[in-house]
CSV table of C-alpha atoms in Angstrom, one decimal:
chain,number,residue,atom,x,y,z
A,1,MET,CA,-53.1,22.0,-121.7
A,2,LYS,CA,-51.3,21.1,-118.5
A,3,ALA,CA,-53.6,23.1,-116.7
A,4,ARG,CA,-56.9,21.5,-118.1
A,5,ALA,CA,-55.2,18.1,-117.0
A,6,LEU,CA,-54.4,19.1,-113.6
A,7,ALA,CA,-58.1,20.5,-113.2
A,8,GLY,CA,-59.4,17.1,-114.4
A,9,VAL,CA,-57.5,15.1,-111.9
A,10,LEU,CA,-58.6,17.3,-109.1
A,11,LEU,CA,-62.3,17.2,-110.2
A,12,LEU,CA,-61.9,13.3,-110.3
A,13,ALA,CA,-60.4,13.2,-106.7
A,14,ALA,CA,-63.1,15.3,-105.5
A,15,ALA,CA,-65.8,13.1,-106.9
A,16,CYS,CA,-64.1,10.0,-105.5
A,17,ARG,CA,-64.2,11.7,-102.0
A,18,GLY,CA,-67.7,12.6,-102.3
A,19,GLY,CA,-68.7,9.1,-103.5
A,20,ALA,CA,-67.0,7.9,-100.5
A,21,SER,CA,-68.5,10.2,-97.9
A,22,LYS,CA,-72.0,9.1,-99.6
A,23,ASP,CA,-71.1,5.5,-99.1
A,24,SER,CA,-70.1,5.9,-95.5
A,25,GLY,CA,-73.0,8.0,-94.5
A,26,ALA,CA,-75.2,5.2,-96.0
A,27,ALA,CA,-73.5,2.6,-94.1
A,28,ALA,CA,-73.8,4.8,-90.9
A,29,GLU,CA,-77.5,5.4,-91.5
A,30,LYS,CA,-78.1,1.6,-92.2
A,31,THR,CA,-76.4,0.5,-89.0
A,32,THR,CA,-77.6,3.3,-86.7
A,33,PRO,CA,-80.3,1.8,-84.0
A,34,THR,CA,-83.7,3.0,-84.3
A,35,PRO,CA,-86.7,2.6,-81.9
A,36,ASP,CA,-88.1,0.3,-84.6
A,37,THR,CA,-84.8,-2.0,-84.6
A,38,PRO,CA,-84.8,-4.3,-81.7
A,39,THR,CA,-81.5,-4.8,-79.8
A,40,GLY,CA,-80.3,-8.3,-79.5
A,41,VAL,CA,-80.0,-9.2,-75.7
A,42,ARG,CA,-79.5,-12.4,-73.6
A,43,VAL,CA,-81.7,-13.3,-70.7
A,44,ALA,CA,-82.0,-15.5,-67.6
A,45,VAL,CA,-84.9,-16.2,-65.5
A,46,VAL,CA,-85.7,-15.4,-61.9
A,47,ALA,CA,-85.6,-18.3,-59.7
A,48,HIS,CA,-86.0,-18.8,-55.8
A,49,ALA,CA,-83.5,-20.7,-54.0
A,50,THR,CA,-81.6,-21.2,-50.7
A,51,LEU,CA,-78.4,-19.3,-50.4
A,52,PRO,CA,-75.9,-19.6,-47.8
A,53,VAL,CA,-74.8,-16.7,-45.7
A,54,MET,CA,-71.0,-16.7,-45.4
A,55,VAL,CA,-68.4,-14.4,-43.6
A,56,SER,CA,-65.2,-14.3,-45.4
A,57,ALA,CA,-61.8,-13.4,-43.8
A,58,PRO,CA,-58.1,-13.7,-44.7
A,59,GLY,CA,-55.9,-15.5,-42.5
A,60,HIS,CA,-52.9,-18.1,-42.3
A,61,THR,CA,-52.2,-21.6,-41.1
A,62,ALA,CA,-50.6,-22.0,-37.7
A,63,ALA,CA,-49.5,-24.8,-35.2
A,64,LEU,CA,-50.8,-25.2,-31.9
A,65,MET,CA,-48.1,-27.7,-31.0
A,66,GLN,CA,-44.3,-27.4,-31.5
A,67,GLN,CA,-41.3,-29.7,-30.7
A,68,LYS,CA,-38.1,-28.0,-29.3
A,69,LEU,CA,-35.2,-30.3,-30.6
A,70,ARG,CA,-32.4,-29.9,-28.1
A,71,ALA,CA,-28.8,-31.1,-27.8
A,72,PRO,CA,-28.5,-34.0,-25.5
A,73,PHE,CA,-25.2,-33.0,-24.3
A,74,ALA,CA,-22.4,-30.3,-24.9
A,75,GLY,CA,-20.6,-30.9,-28.2
A,76,THR,CA,-20.4,-30.0,-31.9
A,77,LEU,CA,-23.3,-30.1,-34.2
A,78,THR,CA,-21.5,-32.1,-36.9
A,79,GLU,CA,-24.7,-32.4,-39.3
A,80,LEU,CA,-27.8,-30.5,-40.0
A,81,ARG,CA,-29.7,-31.9,-42.9
A,82,VAL,CA,-32.8,-29.6,-42.9
A,83,VAL,CA,-33.6,-26.0,-43.3
A,84,ASP,CA,-36.5,-23.7,-42.2
A,85,GLY,CA,-39.7,-24.8,-44.1
A,86,ASP,CA,-38.6,-28.4,-44.9
A,87,PRO,CA,-41.4,-31.2,-43.9
A,88,VAL,CA,-40.1,-33.8,-41.7
A,89,SER,CA,-41.5,-37.3,-40.7
A,90,ARG,CA,-41.5,-39.0,-37.4
A,91,GLY,CA,-38.2,-40.9,-37.1
A,92,GLN,CA,-36.5,-38.9,-39.7
A,93,SER,CA,-32.7,-38.1,-39.1
A,94,LEU,CA,-32.2,-34.4,-38.9
A,95,GLY,CA,-28.7,-34.2,-38.0
A,96,ALA,CA,-25.9,-35.2,-35.6
A,97,ILE,CA,-23.9,-34.0,-32.6
A,98,VAL,CA,-20.6,-35.3,-31.3
A,99,ALA,CA,-19.7,-35.0,-27.5
A,100,ARG,CA,-17.2,-32.4,-26.4
A,101,GLU,CA,-15.0,-35.0,-24.8
A,102,SER,CA,-15.0,-37.3,-27.7
A,103,GLU,CA,-14.3,-34.5,-30.0
A,104,ALA,CA,-11.3,-33.3,-28.0
A,105,ALA,CA,-10.1,-37.0,-27.9
A,106,LEU,CA,-10.3,-37.4,-31.6
A,107,SER,CA,-8.7,-34.1,-32.4
A,108,GLY,CA,-5.7,-34.9,-30.0
A,109,ALA,CA,-5.2,-38.2,-31.7
A,110,ARG,CA,-5.3,-36.7,-35.3
A,111,GLU,CA,-2.7,-33.9,-34.1
A,112,MET,CA,-0.5,-36.7,-32.6
A,113,LEU,CA,-0.5,-38.7,-36.1
A,114,ARG,CA,0.2,-35.3,-38.0
A,115,GLN,CA,3.2,-34.6,-35.8
A,116,ALA,CA,4.6,-38.3,-35.6
A,117,ALA,CA,8.3,-38.4,-36.5
A,118,THR,CA,9.1,-41.9,-35.8
A,119,PRO,CA,7.7,-45.3,-36.7
A,120,GLY,CA,7.0,-45.6,-32.9
A,121,GLU,CA,5.3,-42.3,-32.6
A,122,LYS,CA,3.1,-43.0,-35.6
A,123,SER,CA,2.2,-46.4,-34.4
A,124,ASN,CA,1.2,-44.9,-31.0
A,125,ALA,CA,-0.8,-42.2,-32.7
A,126,GLU,CA,-2.7,-44.6,-34.9
A,127,ARG,CA,-3.6,-46.6,-31.8
A,128,ALA,CA,-4.8,-43.5,-30.2
A,129,LEU,CA,-6.9,-42.4,-33.1
A,130,ALA,CA,-8.3,-45.8,-33.4
A,131,LEU,CA,-9.3,-45.8,-29.9
A,132,ALA,CA,-10.8,-42.3,-30.1
A,133,GLU,CA,-12.8,-43.4,-33.1
A,134,LYS,CA,-14.1,-46.5,-31.3
A,135,ASN,CA,-15.3,-44.5,-28.3
A,136,LEU,CA,-16.6,-41.7,-30.2
A,137,VAL,CA,-20.0,-40.5,-28.5
A,138,ARG,CA,-22.1,-39.3,-31.5
A,139,ARG,CA,-26.0,-38.8,-31.3
A,140,THR,CA,-28.4,-38.7,-34.2
A,141,LEU,CA,-31.1,-36.0,-33.8
A,142,VAL,CA,-34.5,-37.5,-34.8
A,143,ALA,CA,-37.9,-35.9,-35.4
A,144,SER,CA,-40.5,-37.1,-32.8
A,145,TRP,CA,-43.5,-36.3,-35.1
A,146,ASN,CA,-44.7,-35.1,-38.7
A,147,GLY,CA,-44.4,-31.5,-39.3
A,148,ALA,CA,-42.2,-28.9,-40.6
A,149,VAL,CA,-38.9,-27.1,-39.5
A,150,ILE,CA,-40.0,-23.7,-38.2
A,151,ALA,CA,-36.8,-22.3,-37.1
A,152,HIS,CA,-33.2,-23.2,-36.3
A,153,THR,CA,-30.9,-21.6,-33.8
A,154,ALA,CA,-27.7,-23.5,-34.8
A,155,SER,CA,-25.9,-24.5,-37.8
A,156,ALA,CA,-23.5,-27.5,-38.8
A,157,GLY,CA,-20.1,-26.9,-37.3
A,158,ASP,CA,-21.6,-24.8,-34.4
A,159,ARG,CA,-20.5,-25.8,-30.6
A,160,VAL,CA,-23.6,-26.3,-28.7
A,161,THR,CA,-24.3,-26.5,-24.8
A,162,GLU,CA,-26.2,-29.3,-23.1
A,163,ASP,CA,-30.0,-28.8,-23.6
A,164,GLN,CA,-29.5,-26.0,-26.2
A,165,GLU,CA,-32.2,-25.5,-28.5
A,166,ILE,CA,-31.3,-26.5,-32.0
A,167,LEU,CA,-34.6,-26.9,-34.0
A,168,THR,CA,-38.2,-25.9,-33.7
A,169,ILE,CA,-40.6,-28.3,-35.4
A,170,SER,CA,-44.3,-27.8,-35.8
A,171,ASP,CA,-46.8,-30.7,-35.2
A,172,ALA,CA,-48.5,-31.4,-38.5
A,173,ALA,CA,-51.6,-32.8,-36.5
A,174,SER,CA,-52.0,-29.5,-34.7
A,175,LEU,CA,-52.3,-27.4,-38.0
A,176,VAL,CA,-55.2,-24.9,-37.7
A,177,PHE,CA,-56.3,-21.9,-39.8
A,178,LEU,CA,-56.4,-18.5,-38.1
A,179,ALA,CA,-58.9,-16.1,-39.7
A,180,ASP,CA,-58.8,-12.3,-39.2
A,181,VAL,CA,-62.6,-11.7,-38.9
A,182,PRO,CA,-63.7,-8.0,-39.0
A,183,GLN,CA,-65.2,-7.3,-35.6
A,184,SER,CA,-68.7,-6.3,-36.8
A,185,ASP,CA,-69.0,-10.0,-38.0
A,186,LEU,CA,-67.8,-11.7,-34.9
A,187,PRO,CA,-71.0,-11.8,-33.2
A,188,ARG,CA,-72.3,-14.0,-35.9
A,189,ILE,CA,-69.5,-16.6,-35.3
A,190,ARG,CA,-70.3,-19.6,-33.3
A,191,PRO,CA,-68.3,-22.6,-32.4
A,192,GLY,CA,-69.0,-25.7,-34.6
A,193,GLN,CA,-69.9,-23.7,-37.8
A,194,LYS,CA,-68.7,-25.2,-40.9
A,195,ALA,CA,-65.9,-23.5,-42.9
A,196,THR,CA,-64.1,-23.8,-46.1
A,197,VAL,CA,-60.3,-22.8,-46.4
A,198,ALA,CA,-58.7,-21.9,-49.7
A,199,LEU,CA,-54.9,-21.9,-49.4
A,200,ALA,CA,-52.4,-20.0,-51.5
A,201,GLY,CA,-50.4,-22.3,-54.2
A,202,GLY,CA,-53.5,-23.7,-56.0
A,203,ARG,CA,-54.4,-26.2,-53.5
A,204,ALA,CA,-57.9,-27.5,-53.1
A,205,PRO,CA,-60.2,-25.9,-50.6
A,206,VAL,CA,-60.1,-27.7,-47.4
A,207,ASP,CA,-63.1,-28.4,-45.0
A,208,GLY,CA,-62.9,-27.3,-41.3
A,209,GLY,CA,-65.0,-26.0,-38.5
A,210,VAL,CA,-64.8,-23.0,-36.3
A,211,HIS,CA,-63.3,-24.0,-32.8
A,212,SER,CA,-63.4,-20.5,-31.0
A,213,ILE,CA,-62.9,-16.9,-31.1
A,214,LEU,CA,-59.5,-16.1,-29.7
A,215,PRO,CA,-59.0,-13.6,-27.0
A,216,GLY,CA,-58.0,-10.0,-27.8
A,217,ALA,CA,-58.3,-7.9,-31.0
A,218,ASN,CA,-56.2,-6.2,-33.6
A,219,SER,CA,-56.9,-2.4,-33.0
A,220,ALA,CA,-55.0,-1.6,-36.1
A,221,ASP,CA,-57.5,-3.2,-38.6
A,222,PHE,CA,-60.4,-3.9,-36.2
A,223,THR,CA,-60.5,-7.6,-36.5
A,224,GLY,CA,-60.5,-10.6,-34.3
A,225,GLN,CA,-58.8,-14.0,-34.9
A,226,VAL,CA,-61.0,-17.0,-35.2
A,227,ARG,CA,-59.6,-20.5,-35.1
A,228,VAL,CA,-60.8,-22.9,-37.5
A,229,ASP,CA,-59.7,-26.6,-37.0
A,230,LEU,CA,-58.7,-28.6,-40.1
A,231,PRO,CA,-59.2,-32.3,-39.7
A,232,GLY,CA,-56.6,-34.1,-41.7
A,233,ALA,CA,-54.3,-31.1,-41.9
A,234,ALA,CA,-51.2,-33.1,-42.0
A,235,THR,CA,-51.2,-33.0,-45.7
A,236,LEU,CA,-51.3,-29.2,-46.1
A,237,GLY,CA,-47.8,-28.6,-46.2
A,238,PRO,CA,-45.8,-25.9,-44.2
A,239,ILE,CA,-47.4,-23.6,-41.6
A,240,GLY,CA,-47.7,-19.9,-42.2
A,241,LEU,CA,-49.5,-20.4,-45.6
A,242,PHE,CA,-51.9,-17.5,-46.4
A,243,GLY,CA,-55.5,-18.0,-47.5
A,244,ALA,CA,-59.0,-17.2,-46.9
A,245,ALA,CA,-61.7,-18.8,-44.9
A,246,ARG,CA,-65.5,-18.9,-45.7
A,247,ILE,CA,-67.6,-19.6,-42.6
A,248,LEU,CA,-71.3,-20.5,-42.9
A,249,VAL,CA,-73.2,-18.5,-40.5
A,250,GLY,CA,-76.7,-19.0,-41.7
A,251,GLU,CA,-79.0,-19.5,-44.6
A,252,ARG,CA,-81.5,-17.5,-46.8
A,253,THR,CA,-84.4,-19.6,-47.6
A,254,GLY,CA,-86.7,-19.4,-50.6
A,255,VAL,CA,-85.4,-16.0,-51.8
A,256,ALA,CA,-85.4,-14.7,-55.4
A,257,VAL,CA,-82.0,-14.9,-57.1
A,258,VAL,CA,-80.7,-13.7,-60.5
A,259,PRO,CA,-77.2,-14.2,-62.0
A,260,ASP,CA,-74.8,-11.6,-61.0
A,261,ALA,CA,-74.4,-10.2,-64.3
A,262,ALA,CA,-78.1,-9.0,-64.2
A,263,VAL,CA,-77.3,-6.7,-61.5
A,264,LEU,CA,-75.8,-3.1,-62.6
A,265,ARG,CA,-74.7,-1.0,-59.6
A,266,ASP,CA,-74.0,2.7,-59.8
A,267,ASP,CA,-70.6,3.3,-58.0
A,268,VAL,CA,-71.6,6.9,-57.5
A,269,SER,CA,-75.1,6.8,-56.2
A,270,GLY,CA,-74.8,3.2,-54.8
A,271,VAL,CA,-78.0,2.4,-56.5
A,272,SER,CA,-78.3,-1.3,-57.9
A,273,ARG,CA,-80.7,-1.9,-61.0
A,274,LEU,CA,-82.2,-4.7,-63.1
A,275,CYS,CA,-83.3,-4.7,-66.7
A,276,LEU,CA,-86.5,-6.8,-67.1
A,277,ALA,CA,-87.4,-8.1,-70.7
A,278,ALA,CA,-91.2,-7.7,-70.7
A,279,GLY,CA,-93.3,-7.5,-73.7
A,280,GLY,CA,-90.5,-7.4,-76.0
A,281,LYS,CA,-89.2,-4.2,-74.4
A,282,ALA,CA,-86.5,-3.2,-71.8
A,283,HIS,CA,-87.8,-2.1,-68.4
A,284,TRP,CA,-85.4,-0.9,-65.8
A,285,ILE,CA,-86.2,-1.1,-61.9
A,286,ASP,CA,-84.1,-0.2,-58.8
A,287,VAL,CA,-83.4,-3.3,-56.5
A,288,THR,CA,-82.2,-3.9,-53.2
A,289,THR,CA,-79.7,-6.9,-53.2
A,290,GLY,CA,-78.8,-9.2,-50.5
A,291,VAL,CA,-76.6,-12.2,-50.2
A,292,LYS,CA,-74.3,-13.3,-53.0
A,293,ASP,CA,-73.0,-16.8,-53.5
A,294,SER,CA,-71.7,-19.0,-56.6
A,295,GLY,CA,-72.5,-16.3,-59.2
A,296,ARG,CA,-76.2,-15.6,-57.8
A,297,THR,CA,-77.4,-12.3,-56.1
A,298,GLU,CA,-80.4,-12.1,-53.8
A,299,ILE,CA,-83.0,-9.6,-54.8
A,300,VAL,CA,-84.8,-8.5,-51.5
A,301,THR,CA,-86.9,-5.8,-53.0
A,302,PRO,CA,-89.2,-5.5,-55.1
A,303,PRO,CA,-90.7,-8.9,-55.0
A,304,LEU,CA,-90.0,-10.9,-58.3
A,305,ALA,CA,-91.8,-13.9,-59.5
A,306,ASP,CA,-90.2,-17.0,-60.8
A,307,GLY,CA,-89.7,-17.1,-64.7
A,308,GLN,CA,-89.4,-13.4,-65.1
A,309,ALA,CA,-86.8,-12.7,-67.7
A,310,VAL,CA,-83.7,-10.5,-66.8
A,311,ILE,CA,-81.4,-9.3,-69.2
A,312,VAL,CA,-77.8,-10.5,-68.5
A,313,SER,CA,-76.0,-9.3,-71.7
A,314,GLY,CA,-76.5,-6.4,-73.8
A,315,LEU,CA,-77.9,-4.2,-71.0
A,316,VAL,CA,-75.2,-1.6,-70.6
A,317,GLY,CA,-76.5,1.7,-72.3
A,318,LEU,CA,-79.7,0.1,-73.0
A,319,PRO,CA,-82.5,2.9,-72.9
A,320,GLU,CA,-85.8,2.4,-71.0
A,321,GLY,CA,-88.7,1.0,-73.3
A,322,MET,CA,-86.2,0.0,-76.0
A,323,ARG,CA,-87.4,-3.0,-78.2
A,324,VAL,CA,-85.2,-6.1,-77.6
A,325,SER,CA,-85.1,-9.5,-79.1
A,326,VAL,CA,-83.8,-12.5,-77.1
A,327,GLU,CA,-80.6,-14.1,-78.6
A,328,SER,CA,-80.1,-17.8,-78.1
A,329,LYS,CA,-76.8,-18.8,-76.3
């Protein structure tokens, strides 16, 4: 009896598995693409436009002019209110220095007061201290222009000599961008060309212009420095910010362009291809690309006409001659 019951359970399980397999097979058969089933794609049309020819290069901001803040006389730097990287404004108090002679007189009077043992000695010491404080020679260190602290060579409490350098401050009005341009692109760079500089930190791009190609070259990475002037750069913040410059070196007028998404490039062979949607079917062509800008790619060859439909979505793995249906966006 038990044997018959067990056999029935096994038969029922086998039937369920068989039914599930049939259902799965039917579902697979139902969803498998066939030549008669169009593949949904999205398309864009070929247009003719003018594209800018840009040279892009990384770099950093730098100050052409710097102020060396020096000690006016020998003494002690009693205050220093800024650190490297701090922005400063013209006329801002940055610290203070006390002359060596004044410091000596003040220290002597304080020591007299500390050692005073009688009312007379205490009275004399207090008068000496008041006189030392009255005659104290103290000079405030003031910024001469707007900029940022680049470096410091003394700290609060340090003894300094006359004319000793204390701070180095950049001049915000002299801020430029130094772009490291590949040597192969340097022949295309000319003074006066327009440029756009994007700096790190989410700042808005800044318009500028090429001033010159600086002498010398970096043999390690085969680049040369190009100075890009930035009018109104005083608001950009501290120097040394990294970023990238895009320099306009020319234009491609009336060229055929397609969205970047329409171009597939084989990284192994280096061949770029487009898939046209013509007569309801996919047709692949090899293309030569040119300038890229703002999500558009120039197609140099073969010639393309305005309005030709190129597939921009659903083209990966799409066979030649496959029927396609254009989906709405």
